[in-house]
Structure formats: C-alpha cells, structure tokens
Coordinates of C-alpha atoms in Angstrom, one line a residue:
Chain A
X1 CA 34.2 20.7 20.2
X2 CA 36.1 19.0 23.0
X3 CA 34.8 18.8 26.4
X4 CA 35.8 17.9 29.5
X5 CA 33.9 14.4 31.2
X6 CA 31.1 15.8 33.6
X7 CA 30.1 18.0 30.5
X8 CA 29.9 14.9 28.8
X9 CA 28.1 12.9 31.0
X10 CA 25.0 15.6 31.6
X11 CA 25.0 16.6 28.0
X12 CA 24.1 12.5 27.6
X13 CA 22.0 11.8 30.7
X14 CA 19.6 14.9 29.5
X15 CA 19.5 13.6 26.3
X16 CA 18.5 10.1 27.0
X17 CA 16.1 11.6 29.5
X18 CA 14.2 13.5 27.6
X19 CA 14.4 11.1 24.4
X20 CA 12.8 8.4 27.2
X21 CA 9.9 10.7 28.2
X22 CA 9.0 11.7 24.4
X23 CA 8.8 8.2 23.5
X24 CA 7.1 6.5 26.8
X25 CA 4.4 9.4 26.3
X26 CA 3.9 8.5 22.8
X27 CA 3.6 5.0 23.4
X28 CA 1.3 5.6 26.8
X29 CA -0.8 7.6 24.4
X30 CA -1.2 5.5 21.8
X31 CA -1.5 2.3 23.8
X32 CA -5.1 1.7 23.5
X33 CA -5.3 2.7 19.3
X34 CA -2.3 0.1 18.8
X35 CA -3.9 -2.5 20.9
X36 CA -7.3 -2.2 18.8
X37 CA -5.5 -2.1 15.7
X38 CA -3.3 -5.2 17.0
X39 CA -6.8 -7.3 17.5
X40 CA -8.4 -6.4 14.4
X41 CA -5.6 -7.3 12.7
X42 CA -5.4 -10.7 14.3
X43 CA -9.4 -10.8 13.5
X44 CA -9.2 -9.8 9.7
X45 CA -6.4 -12.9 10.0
X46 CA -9.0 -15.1 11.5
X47 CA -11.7 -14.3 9.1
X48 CA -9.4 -14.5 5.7
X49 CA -9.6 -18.2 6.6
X50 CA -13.6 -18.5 5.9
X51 CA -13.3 -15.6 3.7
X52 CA -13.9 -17.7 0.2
X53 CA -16.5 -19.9 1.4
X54 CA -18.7 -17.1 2.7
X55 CA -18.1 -14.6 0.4
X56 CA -16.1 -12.3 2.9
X57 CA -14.0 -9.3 1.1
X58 CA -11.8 -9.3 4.6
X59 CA -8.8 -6.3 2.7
X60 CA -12.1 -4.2 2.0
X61 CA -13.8 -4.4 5.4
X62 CA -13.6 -1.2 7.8
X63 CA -12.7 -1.9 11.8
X64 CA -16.0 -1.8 12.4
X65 CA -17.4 -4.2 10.4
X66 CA -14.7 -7.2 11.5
X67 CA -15.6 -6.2 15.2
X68 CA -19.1 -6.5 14.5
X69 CA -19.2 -10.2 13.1
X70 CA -17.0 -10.9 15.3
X71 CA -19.0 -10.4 18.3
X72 CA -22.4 -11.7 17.0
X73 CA -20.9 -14.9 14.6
X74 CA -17.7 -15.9 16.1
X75 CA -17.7 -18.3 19.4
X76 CA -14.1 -18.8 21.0
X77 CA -13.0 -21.4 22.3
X78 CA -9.5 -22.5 24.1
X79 CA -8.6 -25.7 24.8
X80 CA -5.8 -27.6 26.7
X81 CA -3.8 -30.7 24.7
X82 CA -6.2 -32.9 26.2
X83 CA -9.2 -31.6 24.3
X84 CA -10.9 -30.4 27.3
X85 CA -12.1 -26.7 26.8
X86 CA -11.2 -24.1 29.7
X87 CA -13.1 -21.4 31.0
X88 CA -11.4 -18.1 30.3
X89 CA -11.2 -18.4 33.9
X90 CA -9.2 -21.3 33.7
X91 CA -7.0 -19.9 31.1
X92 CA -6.3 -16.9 33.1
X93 CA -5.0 -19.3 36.3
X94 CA -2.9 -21.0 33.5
X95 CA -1.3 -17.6 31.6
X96 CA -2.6 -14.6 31.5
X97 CA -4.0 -13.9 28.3
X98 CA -6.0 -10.7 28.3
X99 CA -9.7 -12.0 28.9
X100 CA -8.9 -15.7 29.3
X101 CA -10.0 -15.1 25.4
X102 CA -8.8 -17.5 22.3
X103 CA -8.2 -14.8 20.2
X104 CA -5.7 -13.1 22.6
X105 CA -3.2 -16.7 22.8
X106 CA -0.1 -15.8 21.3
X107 CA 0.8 -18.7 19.3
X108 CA 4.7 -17.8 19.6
X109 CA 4.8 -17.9 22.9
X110 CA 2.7 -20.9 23.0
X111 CA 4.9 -22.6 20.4
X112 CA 7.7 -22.4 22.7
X113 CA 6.4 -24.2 25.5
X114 CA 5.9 -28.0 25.8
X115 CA 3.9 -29.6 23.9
X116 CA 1.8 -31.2 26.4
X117 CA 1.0 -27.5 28.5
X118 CA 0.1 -25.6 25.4
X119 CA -3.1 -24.0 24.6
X120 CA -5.4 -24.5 21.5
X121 CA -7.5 -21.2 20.3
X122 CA -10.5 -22.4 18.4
X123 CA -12.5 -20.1 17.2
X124 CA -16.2 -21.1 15.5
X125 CA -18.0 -19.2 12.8
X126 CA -21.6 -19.0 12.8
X127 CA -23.0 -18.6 8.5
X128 CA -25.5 -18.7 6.7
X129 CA -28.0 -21.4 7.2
X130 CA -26.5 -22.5 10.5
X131 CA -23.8 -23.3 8.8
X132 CA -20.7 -23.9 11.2
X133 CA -16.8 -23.4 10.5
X134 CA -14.1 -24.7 13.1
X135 CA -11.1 -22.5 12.7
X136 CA -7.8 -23.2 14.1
X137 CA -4.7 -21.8 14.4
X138 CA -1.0 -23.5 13.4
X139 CA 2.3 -22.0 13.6
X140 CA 5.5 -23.6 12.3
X141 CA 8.9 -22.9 10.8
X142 CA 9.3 -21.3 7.1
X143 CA 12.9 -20.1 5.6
X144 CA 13.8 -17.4 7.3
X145 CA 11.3 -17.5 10.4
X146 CA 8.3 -18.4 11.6
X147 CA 4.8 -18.6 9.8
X148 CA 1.0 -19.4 11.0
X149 CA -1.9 -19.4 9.5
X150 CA -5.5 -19.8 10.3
X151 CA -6.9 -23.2 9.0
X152 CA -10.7 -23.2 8.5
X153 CA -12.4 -26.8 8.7
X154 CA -16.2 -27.8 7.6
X155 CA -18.5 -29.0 10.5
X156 CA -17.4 -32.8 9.2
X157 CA -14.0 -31.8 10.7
X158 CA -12.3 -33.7 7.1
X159 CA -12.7 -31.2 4.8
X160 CA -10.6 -27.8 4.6
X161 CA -13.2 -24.9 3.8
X162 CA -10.1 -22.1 3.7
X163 CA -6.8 -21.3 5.1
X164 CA -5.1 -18.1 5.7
X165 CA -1.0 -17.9 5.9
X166 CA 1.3 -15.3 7.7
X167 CA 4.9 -15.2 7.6
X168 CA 7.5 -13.2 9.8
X169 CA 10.9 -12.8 6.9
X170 CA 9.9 -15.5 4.1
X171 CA 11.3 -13.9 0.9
X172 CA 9.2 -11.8 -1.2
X173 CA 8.1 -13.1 -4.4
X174 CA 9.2 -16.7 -3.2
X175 CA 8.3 -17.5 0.1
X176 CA 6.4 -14.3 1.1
X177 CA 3.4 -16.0 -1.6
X178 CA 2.2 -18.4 0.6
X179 CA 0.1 -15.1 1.9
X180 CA 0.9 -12.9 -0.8
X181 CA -0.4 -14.9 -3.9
X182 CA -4.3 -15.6 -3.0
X183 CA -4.4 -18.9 -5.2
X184 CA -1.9 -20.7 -2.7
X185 CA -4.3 -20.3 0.2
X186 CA -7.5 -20.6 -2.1
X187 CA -5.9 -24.0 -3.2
X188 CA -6.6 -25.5 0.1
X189 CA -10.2 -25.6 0.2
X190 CA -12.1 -28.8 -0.2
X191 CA -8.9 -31.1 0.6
X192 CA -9.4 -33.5 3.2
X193 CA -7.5 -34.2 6.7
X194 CA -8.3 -37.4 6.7
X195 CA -8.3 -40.1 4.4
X196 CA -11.6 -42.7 3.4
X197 CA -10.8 -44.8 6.5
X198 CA -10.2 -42.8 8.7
X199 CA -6.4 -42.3 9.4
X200 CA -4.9 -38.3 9.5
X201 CA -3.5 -37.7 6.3
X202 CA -3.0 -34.0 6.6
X203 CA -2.5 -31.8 3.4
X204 CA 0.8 -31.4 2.1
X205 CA 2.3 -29.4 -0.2
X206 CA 4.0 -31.3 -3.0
X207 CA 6.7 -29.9 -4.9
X208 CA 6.3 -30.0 -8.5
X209 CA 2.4 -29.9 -8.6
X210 CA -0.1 -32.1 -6.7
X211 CA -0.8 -35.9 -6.9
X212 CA -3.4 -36.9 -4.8
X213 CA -6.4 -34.3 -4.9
X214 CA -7.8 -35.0 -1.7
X215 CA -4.5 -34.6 0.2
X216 CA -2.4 -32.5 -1.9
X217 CA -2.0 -29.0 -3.1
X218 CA 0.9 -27.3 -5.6
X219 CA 4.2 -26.2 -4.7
X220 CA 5.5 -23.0 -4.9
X221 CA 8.3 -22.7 -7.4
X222 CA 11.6 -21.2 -5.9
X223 CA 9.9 -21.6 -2.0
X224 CA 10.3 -25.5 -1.4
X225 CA 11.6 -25.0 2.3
X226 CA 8.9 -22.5 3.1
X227 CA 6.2 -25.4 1.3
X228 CA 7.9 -27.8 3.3
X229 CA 7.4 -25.8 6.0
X230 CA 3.9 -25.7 5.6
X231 CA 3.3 -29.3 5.3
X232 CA 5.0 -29.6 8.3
X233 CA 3.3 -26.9 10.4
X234 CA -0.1 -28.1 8.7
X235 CA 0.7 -31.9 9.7
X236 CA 1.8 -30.8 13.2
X237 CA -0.4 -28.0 14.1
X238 CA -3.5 -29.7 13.2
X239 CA -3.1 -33.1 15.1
X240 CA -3.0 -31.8 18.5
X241 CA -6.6 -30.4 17.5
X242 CA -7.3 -34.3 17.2
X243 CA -8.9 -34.9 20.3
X244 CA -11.0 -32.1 20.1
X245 CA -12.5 -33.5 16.6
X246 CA -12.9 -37.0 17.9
X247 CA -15.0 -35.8 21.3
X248 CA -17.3 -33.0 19.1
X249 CA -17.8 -36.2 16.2
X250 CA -19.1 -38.8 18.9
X251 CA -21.4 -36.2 20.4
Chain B
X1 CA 24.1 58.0 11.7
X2 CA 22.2 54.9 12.9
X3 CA 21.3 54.4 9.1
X4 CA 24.5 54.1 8.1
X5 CA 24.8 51.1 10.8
X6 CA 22.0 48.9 9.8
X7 CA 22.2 49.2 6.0
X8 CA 25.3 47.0 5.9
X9 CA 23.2 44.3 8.9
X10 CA 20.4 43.9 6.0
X11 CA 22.9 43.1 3.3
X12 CA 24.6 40.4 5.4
X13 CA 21.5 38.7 6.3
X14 CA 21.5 35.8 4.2
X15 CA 18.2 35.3 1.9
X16 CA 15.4 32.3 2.8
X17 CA 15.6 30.7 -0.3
X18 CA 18.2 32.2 -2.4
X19 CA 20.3 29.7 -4.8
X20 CA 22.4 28.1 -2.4
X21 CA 19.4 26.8 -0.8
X22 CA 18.2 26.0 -3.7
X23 CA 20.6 24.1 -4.6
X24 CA 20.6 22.2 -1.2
X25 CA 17.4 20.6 -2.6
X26 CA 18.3 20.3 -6.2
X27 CA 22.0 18.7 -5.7
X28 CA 20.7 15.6 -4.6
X29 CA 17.9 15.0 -7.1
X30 CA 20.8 15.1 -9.8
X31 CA 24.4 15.7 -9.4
X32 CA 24.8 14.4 -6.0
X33 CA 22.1 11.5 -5.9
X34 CA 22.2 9.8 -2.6
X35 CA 21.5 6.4 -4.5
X36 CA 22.5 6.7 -7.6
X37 CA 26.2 8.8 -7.3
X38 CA 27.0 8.3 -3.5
X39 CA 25.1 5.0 -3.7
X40 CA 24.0 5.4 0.0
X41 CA 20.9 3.4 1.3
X42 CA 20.9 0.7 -1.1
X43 CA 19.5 -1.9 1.0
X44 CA 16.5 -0.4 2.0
X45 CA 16.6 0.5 -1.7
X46 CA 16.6 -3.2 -2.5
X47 CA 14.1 -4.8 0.1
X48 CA 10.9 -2.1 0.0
X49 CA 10.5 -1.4 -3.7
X50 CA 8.5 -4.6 -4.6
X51 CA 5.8 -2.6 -4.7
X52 CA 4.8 1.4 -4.8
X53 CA 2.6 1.9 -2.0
X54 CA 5.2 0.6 0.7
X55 CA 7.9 2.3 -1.2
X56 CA 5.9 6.0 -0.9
X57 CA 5.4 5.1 3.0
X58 CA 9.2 4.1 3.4
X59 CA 10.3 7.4 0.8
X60 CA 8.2 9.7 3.8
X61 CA 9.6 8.5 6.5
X62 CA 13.0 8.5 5.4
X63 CA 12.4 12.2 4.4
X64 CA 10.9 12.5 8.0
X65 CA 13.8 11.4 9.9
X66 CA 16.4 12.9 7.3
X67 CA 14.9 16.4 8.1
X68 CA 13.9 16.2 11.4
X69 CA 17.1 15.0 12.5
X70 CA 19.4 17.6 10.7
X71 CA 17.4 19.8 12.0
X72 CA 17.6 18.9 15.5
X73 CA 21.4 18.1 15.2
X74 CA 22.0 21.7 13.4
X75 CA 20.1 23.1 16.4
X76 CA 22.2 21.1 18.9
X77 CA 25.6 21.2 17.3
X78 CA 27.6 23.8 19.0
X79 CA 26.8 21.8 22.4
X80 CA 27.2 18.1 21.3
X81 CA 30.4 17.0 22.7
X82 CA 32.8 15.7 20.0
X83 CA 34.0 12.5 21.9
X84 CA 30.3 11.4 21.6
X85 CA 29.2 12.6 18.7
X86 CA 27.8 9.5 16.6
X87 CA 26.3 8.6 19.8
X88 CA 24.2 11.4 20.0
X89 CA 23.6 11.7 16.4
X90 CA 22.2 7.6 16.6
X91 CA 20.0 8.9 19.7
X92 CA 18.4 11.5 17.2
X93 CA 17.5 9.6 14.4
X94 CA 16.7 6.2 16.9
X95 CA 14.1 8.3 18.9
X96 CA 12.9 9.6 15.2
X97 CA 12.7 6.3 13.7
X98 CA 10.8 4.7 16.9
X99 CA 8.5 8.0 16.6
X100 CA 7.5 6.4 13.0
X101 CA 6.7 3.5 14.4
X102 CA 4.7 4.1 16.8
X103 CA 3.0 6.6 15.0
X104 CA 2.0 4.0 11.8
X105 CA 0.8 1.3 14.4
X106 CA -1.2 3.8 15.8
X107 CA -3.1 5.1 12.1
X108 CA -1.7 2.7 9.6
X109 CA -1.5 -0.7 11.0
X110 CA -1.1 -2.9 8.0
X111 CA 1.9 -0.3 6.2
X112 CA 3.1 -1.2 9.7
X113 CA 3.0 -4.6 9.4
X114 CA 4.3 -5.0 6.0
X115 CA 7.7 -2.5 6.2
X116 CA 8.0 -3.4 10.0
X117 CA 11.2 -4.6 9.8
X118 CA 12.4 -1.7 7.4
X119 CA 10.9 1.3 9.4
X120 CA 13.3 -0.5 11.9
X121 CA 16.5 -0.2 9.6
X122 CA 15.8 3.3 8.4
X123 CA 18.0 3.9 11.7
X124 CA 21.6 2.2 10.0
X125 CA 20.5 3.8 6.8
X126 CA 23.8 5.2 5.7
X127 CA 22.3 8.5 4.2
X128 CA 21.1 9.8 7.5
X129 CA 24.3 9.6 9.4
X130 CA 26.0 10.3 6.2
X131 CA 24.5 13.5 6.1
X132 CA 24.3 14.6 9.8
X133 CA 28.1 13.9 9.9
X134 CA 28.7 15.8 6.5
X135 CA 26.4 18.3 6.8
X136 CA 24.5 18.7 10.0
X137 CA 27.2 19.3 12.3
X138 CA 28.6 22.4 10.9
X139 CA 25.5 24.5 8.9
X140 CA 22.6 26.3 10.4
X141 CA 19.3 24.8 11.3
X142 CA 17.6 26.1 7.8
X143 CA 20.1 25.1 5.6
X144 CA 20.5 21.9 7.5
X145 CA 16.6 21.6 7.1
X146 CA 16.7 21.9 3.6
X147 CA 19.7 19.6 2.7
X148 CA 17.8 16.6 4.8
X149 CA 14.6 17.6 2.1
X150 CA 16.6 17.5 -0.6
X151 CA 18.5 14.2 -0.1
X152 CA 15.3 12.3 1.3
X153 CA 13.4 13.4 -1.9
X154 CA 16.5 12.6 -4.5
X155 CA 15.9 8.8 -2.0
X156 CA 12.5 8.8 -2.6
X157 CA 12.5 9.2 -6.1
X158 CA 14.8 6.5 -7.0
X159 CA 12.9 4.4 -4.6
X160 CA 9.7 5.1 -6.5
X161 CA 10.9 5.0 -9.9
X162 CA 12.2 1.6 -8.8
X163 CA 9.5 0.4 -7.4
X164 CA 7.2 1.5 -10.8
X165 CA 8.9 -0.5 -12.7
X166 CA 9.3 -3.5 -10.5
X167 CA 5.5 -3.7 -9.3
X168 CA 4.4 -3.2 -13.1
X169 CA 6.8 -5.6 -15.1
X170 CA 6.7 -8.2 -11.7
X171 CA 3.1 -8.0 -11.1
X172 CA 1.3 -6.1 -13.7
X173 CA -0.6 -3.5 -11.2
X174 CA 0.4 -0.2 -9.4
X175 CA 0.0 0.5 -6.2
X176 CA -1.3 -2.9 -4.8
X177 CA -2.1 -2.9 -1.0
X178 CA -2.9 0.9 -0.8
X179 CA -6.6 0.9 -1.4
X180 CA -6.3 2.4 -4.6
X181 CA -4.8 -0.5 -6.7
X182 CA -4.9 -0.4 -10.0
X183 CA -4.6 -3.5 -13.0
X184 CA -2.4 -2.7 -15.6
X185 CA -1.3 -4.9 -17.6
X186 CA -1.5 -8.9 -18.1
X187 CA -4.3 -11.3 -19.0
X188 CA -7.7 -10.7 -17.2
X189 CA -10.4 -9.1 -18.0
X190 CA -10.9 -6.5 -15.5
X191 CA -7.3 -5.5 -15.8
X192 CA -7.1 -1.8 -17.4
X193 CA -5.1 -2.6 -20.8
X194 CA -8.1 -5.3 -21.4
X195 CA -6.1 -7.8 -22.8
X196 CA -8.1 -10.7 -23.4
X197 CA -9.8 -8.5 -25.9
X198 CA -6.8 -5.8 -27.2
X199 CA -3.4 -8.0 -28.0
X200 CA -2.0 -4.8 -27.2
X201 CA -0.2 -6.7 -24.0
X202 CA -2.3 -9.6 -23.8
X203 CA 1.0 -12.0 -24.4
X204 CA 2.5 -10.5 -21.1
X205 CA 2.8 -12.9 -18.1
X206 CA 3.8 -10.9 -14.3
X207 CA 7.8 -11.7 -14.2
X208 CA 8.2 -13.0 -11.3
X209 CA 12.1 -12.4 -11.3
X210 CA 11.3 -8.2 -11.2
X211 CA 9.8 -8.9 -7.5
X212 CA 13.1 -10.9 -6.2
X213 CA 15.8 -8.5 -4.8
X214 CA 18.2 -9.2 -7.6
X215 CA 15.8 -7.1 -9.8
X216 CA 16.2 -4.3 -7.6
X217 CA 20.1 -4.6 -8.2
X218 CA 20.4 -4.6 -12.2
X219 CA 17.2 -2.2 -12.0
X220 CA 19.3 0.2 -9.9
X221 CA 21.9 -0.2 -12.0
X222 CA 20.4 0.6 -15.7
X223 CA 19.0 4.1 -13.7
X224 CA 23.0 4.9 -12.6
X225 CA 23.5 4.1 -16.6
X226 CA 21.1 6.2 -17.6
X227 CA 21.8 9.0 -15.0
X228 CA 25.3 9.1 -16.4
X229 CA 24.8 9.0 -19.8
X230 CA 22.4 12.0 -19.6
X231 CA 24.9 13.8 -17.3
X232 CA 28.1 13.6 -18.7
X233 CA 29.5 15.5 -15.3
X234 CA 29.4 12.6 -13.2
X235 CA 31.6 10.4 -15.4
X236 CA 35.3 9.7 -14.2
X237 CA 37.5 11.4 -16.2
X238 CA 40.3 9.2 -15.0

C-alpha cells in the first residue's frame, strides 16, 4: 500500500517506540537474573581451573553451590603491574569495577589498556588441608578472536595445578577444543613455569606433541595458530604476575 | 427471513484447521522444505548442528521468531507502508530475536553463551524474511501463524537430523551439554554400546571431520539426495 510521507514517518516513529519500551522493560527486568548468571558464570570459570586437583565436578554444580565456596574458600585479590595489591577502594579510584572486586575486572577491557596501568585479578583457593591455589587470569589472541583462561598455580608458584580455556569464535572441533576437549586443559597440570634454576620458562604448546615434560604440552592437530596462541597468551599473561610471585616467595 | 441470511455467513466462514491449513504446516516438512528444496537458512544450518542440544535450542527459537513475527506482520499488514516495508519487517523479527536473548541470559545462561553469536544471526536468517515477504504480507493472522509453524518445524528437523548424525559419528554421544548426555558409541567403558567388552563398535574412533562445518555441507547434501529420491516431485523435469 502506498502512503503518503507523514503516514510514513508516524507509522515508524510508533513502531520504534514501542519496540524500545518492550525491550528496555525486558532488559530493566531481567537485569539483576543476568547479572547473577553473568558472575556465576565467570565463577564456575574460575573454579574449572582447580577443578581436577580438588575433585570439583564444576558442569554439575547448581548456583548455589559455586556461590557458596566462593564466599567461604575463595580470597580475591587485585593487584597493579607493580605487584602491590590495592584495596577494592583503591581499585574503585582507579576504574570502577563493581565492588573494587577481582572477580568483577574485565580482562578485555583491561587487555586494551597499557601494559603498565593494568590490573591483575588473583584469586586464592582455600582446600583441603590448608592447601593453597593461586589462580590467575590471562587473555590473549586465538584465530578468530580473543581467548582467556584461568591458570591455577601450586603454593610453590612453579608448578601448574590446572588451567581452564575460553574462547570468543575459535573454530569448533579445531580451535574451539582448547575448552571443548577436557584433556587439553587437563594436560597442563604438574608442568612447571619455571625451570631448575630459576629463569621463566612458561609452558608452551608444541606442535606435533610435547618435548620437554616439564615445560611442554601437545598440540592440537588442525588448531596451530590458536596453540600458538596460547603459548603466547600463557607466556605473556603470566609474567606480569612475576612480581607478585617473587614478593609472596621471600615472605 | 433472517435464516435465509445467515445460512450462507456460516458457509463462508472458513474452517480452523481444514486442509489448507493443514497443509500450511505439512508443505514445508516435505515438498517445500525450507532447507532442503528452497535451501534457505543454510548457514545457521551449518554453524549450530555440532551438537543436538544447541541445535533443539536454536530449532525453538527460530520457530519462535518465524511465528511470532508472521503473526505480528499478518496482523500489521494492511497498515505497513510499502515504501518501508523490509524495514518494518527487520524491526519485527530484530525486537523478536533480541527478546530471545535476553530471555536465555535470563534462564539459560550457558545455551546463551554457547549459540550467542547465532541467536544473533537468526535475525538475517533468510527463511524469516523469506516468508514474511512471501507470505505474511498478504494472508490472515491464522494462516500466517500456521505457515511460520510449519516452516520453523520443516527448519528444525533438518537441523536436528543433522546434528544426530554429526554429534554421534563426530563425537560418539547425544545430547552433550544439556544435562542429559548420553555415551553412545566409542571405546570406554561407561559409554552405552560398552565397547571394550562387545566389539560390536569398539573399533570406532569420534571423527573429528563430522564436527568441522564441511560435514554439515556434504551431510546436508546426502539428506537433499535422499529427500529427492524418495519424492520424485521435486526432481527437475528439465
């Protein structure tokens, strides 16, 4: 049907405005749910990383199991590139992360920034026989996009006790495994970040099957740039945590 | 007299569900397949159907969005101005699309997380527009309703089938991810063919190559074979 301009014009301003009120009511609405389901998320991510070495089953766990050992066995900590931890008061003055909290960072927006401004989450488990994990977060470059992961280190602050892996696009069935296949996480565990005298080694992922047990896990066939990817993110993300290691070894 | 008057009224009135409805739903499950004859929506068809579960989300809310919006656009049709009539129609199934969203971050947060970027895309899927355009714009509401069922379940089926046979043959369960996985086949021991005891299957290692897109493709392809060998209508003539 043909109509003439003003016809046009209201017909498409009370469309858009009622199409704008449905959807900001639904998202005012839901707001709160999304947010919770946003942080467990993130938590369940966390978790996965410690998840082999205590037994954790993270996929089975309901909301309010995660929220629970999170609030009475998980310590957060943020730190700037110094290795001087902040307050959340501190971290609030700097950007305004809801609660000044590590788990709240946002590691994409972080990742943007300079280096030398940016702000470490570190987040500490509390197991079984006062047993202590140091879990920190990376984020780097795969294929497509961006992947993280969640890198869990023994109280030695050498040896990997589990990692975690996240991806934005990586392909499925290729890339995508790094999280989707549970070995290539598993694989990390026991590998050491630094070598018998001392230097940063990092773990890398070597095409074509590991070398060097200590320092090396396997490839991924078909998903070499996303492995390189990790390697890099892996040998990147976990220096700048360096300082930190070296001030909580001499205490 | 006033008999006389209404008799002919209650003839005219078109039936609920008589067979041109019917057929609204059962056209697109065979003769007019949305994938496999019109080949519309391939490339969500392509990208979701690694694996059931996300497939039977992404099947619903295409069948959401399909209905909803032919039934808003059958409602709105005799007022939507033609010079901006893909506009409008793109408003309708955006807001629909974004009402998905938000409603799976809300209750299902890691379905959200894993078809993200595809709940996003059921917007430029070509079987929605395809059928607002074709269909929407000039039938009533209720036929309109029932044509978006019928094409979003003739979707959803192919998507499934699809995605059966990819998530078995590529990774040797069903439904992975939903809660409810189950083992299948492969080598381990708590896998449901038990095939380090049976050799009914025990020799079969996960393909990786059915969980690439490119499976999708040929997959997709053998079912249009098939479809058209076992309806001989659908074959060119020419």
């Amino acid at each position: 049907m043909q109509h003439n301009t003003r016809y046009v014009v209201t017909f498409v301003l009370i469309l858009t405005s009622v199409v704008a009120l449905l959807l900001t009511f639904l998202n005012e609405a839901w707001k709160e749910k999304m947010e919770t389901n946003e942080a467990i998320f993130n938590k369940k991510a966390i978790l996965k990383a410690v998840a082999t070495d205590v037994g954790f089953e993270v996929d089975d766990m309901g909301d309010e199991e995660v929220l629970s050992i999170f609030d009475n066995q998980v310590e957060q900590k943020v730190y700037d590139m110094d290795g001087i931890e902040l307050t959340p008061e501190e971290v609030l003055s700097i950007r305004k992360y809801k609660g000044g909290q590590a788990e709240f960072i946002d590691m994409a927006k972080e990742k943007k920034l300079d280096e030398d401004v940016r702000l470490l989450p570190m987040f500490i488990f509390n197991g079984d026989n006062n047993k202590k994990y140091y879990i920190i977060s990376v984020r780097g470059n795969g294929l497509w996009d961006e992947i993280w992961g969640n890198i869990a280190l023994e109280n030695d602050f050498t040896t990997i006790a589990g990692a975690s892996f996240d991806h934005k696009g990586e392909t499925p069935g290729l890339g995508a495994e790094i999280k989707d296949n549970p070995v290539f996480p598993a694989s990390f565990k026991g590998k050491k970040i630094y070598n018998e005298a001392g230097a940063f080694t990092s773990v890398f992922v070597r095409k074509g099957g590991a070398r060097d047990p200590l320092h090396e896990v396997d490839g991924i066939s078909g998903a070499t740039v996303t492995a390189d990817g990790v390697s890099e993110m892996m040998a990147r993300g976990i220096k700048y945590y360096e300082p930190i290691f070296a001030a909580a070894k001499n205490k | 007299m006033a008999d006389t008057i209404t008799k002919p009224e209650v003839k005219k009135a078109e039936p609920w569900f008589g067979k041109k409805e019917r057929q609204l739903i059962s056209d697109p499950l065979n003769d007019n397949n949305p994938i496999t004859v019109q080949v519309l929506g391939i490339c969500s068809a392509l990208a979701v159907t690694t694996l059931v579960y996300p497939s039977l989300v992404m099947a619903v809310a295409v069948i959401f969005v399909l209905v909803f919006s032919n039934l808003i656009t059958s409602l709105l049709r005799t007022y939507i101005p033609n010079q901006v009539r893909m506009i409008v129609q793109l408003i309708i199934i955006a807001t629909l699309v974004t009402v998905v969203e938000l409603t799976l971050k809300a209750y299902s947060y890691d379905v959200y997380k894993k078809l993200s970027v595809f709940i996003g895309l059921i917007i430029t899927n070509c079987i929605i527009m395809g059928r607002l355009e074709a269909f929407a714009m000039s039938n009533k509401p209720w036929k309109a309703t029932l044509d978006g069922l019928g094409n979003g379940l003739g979707y959803g089926a192919i998507l499934i089938a699809v995605a059966l046979v990819r998530e078995l043959f590529g990774k040797g369960t069903l439904m992975a991810g939903s809660g409810a996985e189950m083992k299948i086949i492969g080598a381990s021991p708590d896998y449901m063919i038990n095939t380090l005891e049976s050799t009914l299957f025990g020799w079969y290692q996960p393909n990786n190559l059915m969980v690439l897109p490119a499976a999708a493709l040929f997959i997709i392809g053998i079912f249009i074979w098939i479809h058209r060998s076992w309806n001989p209508k659908l074959v060119d003539i020419s």
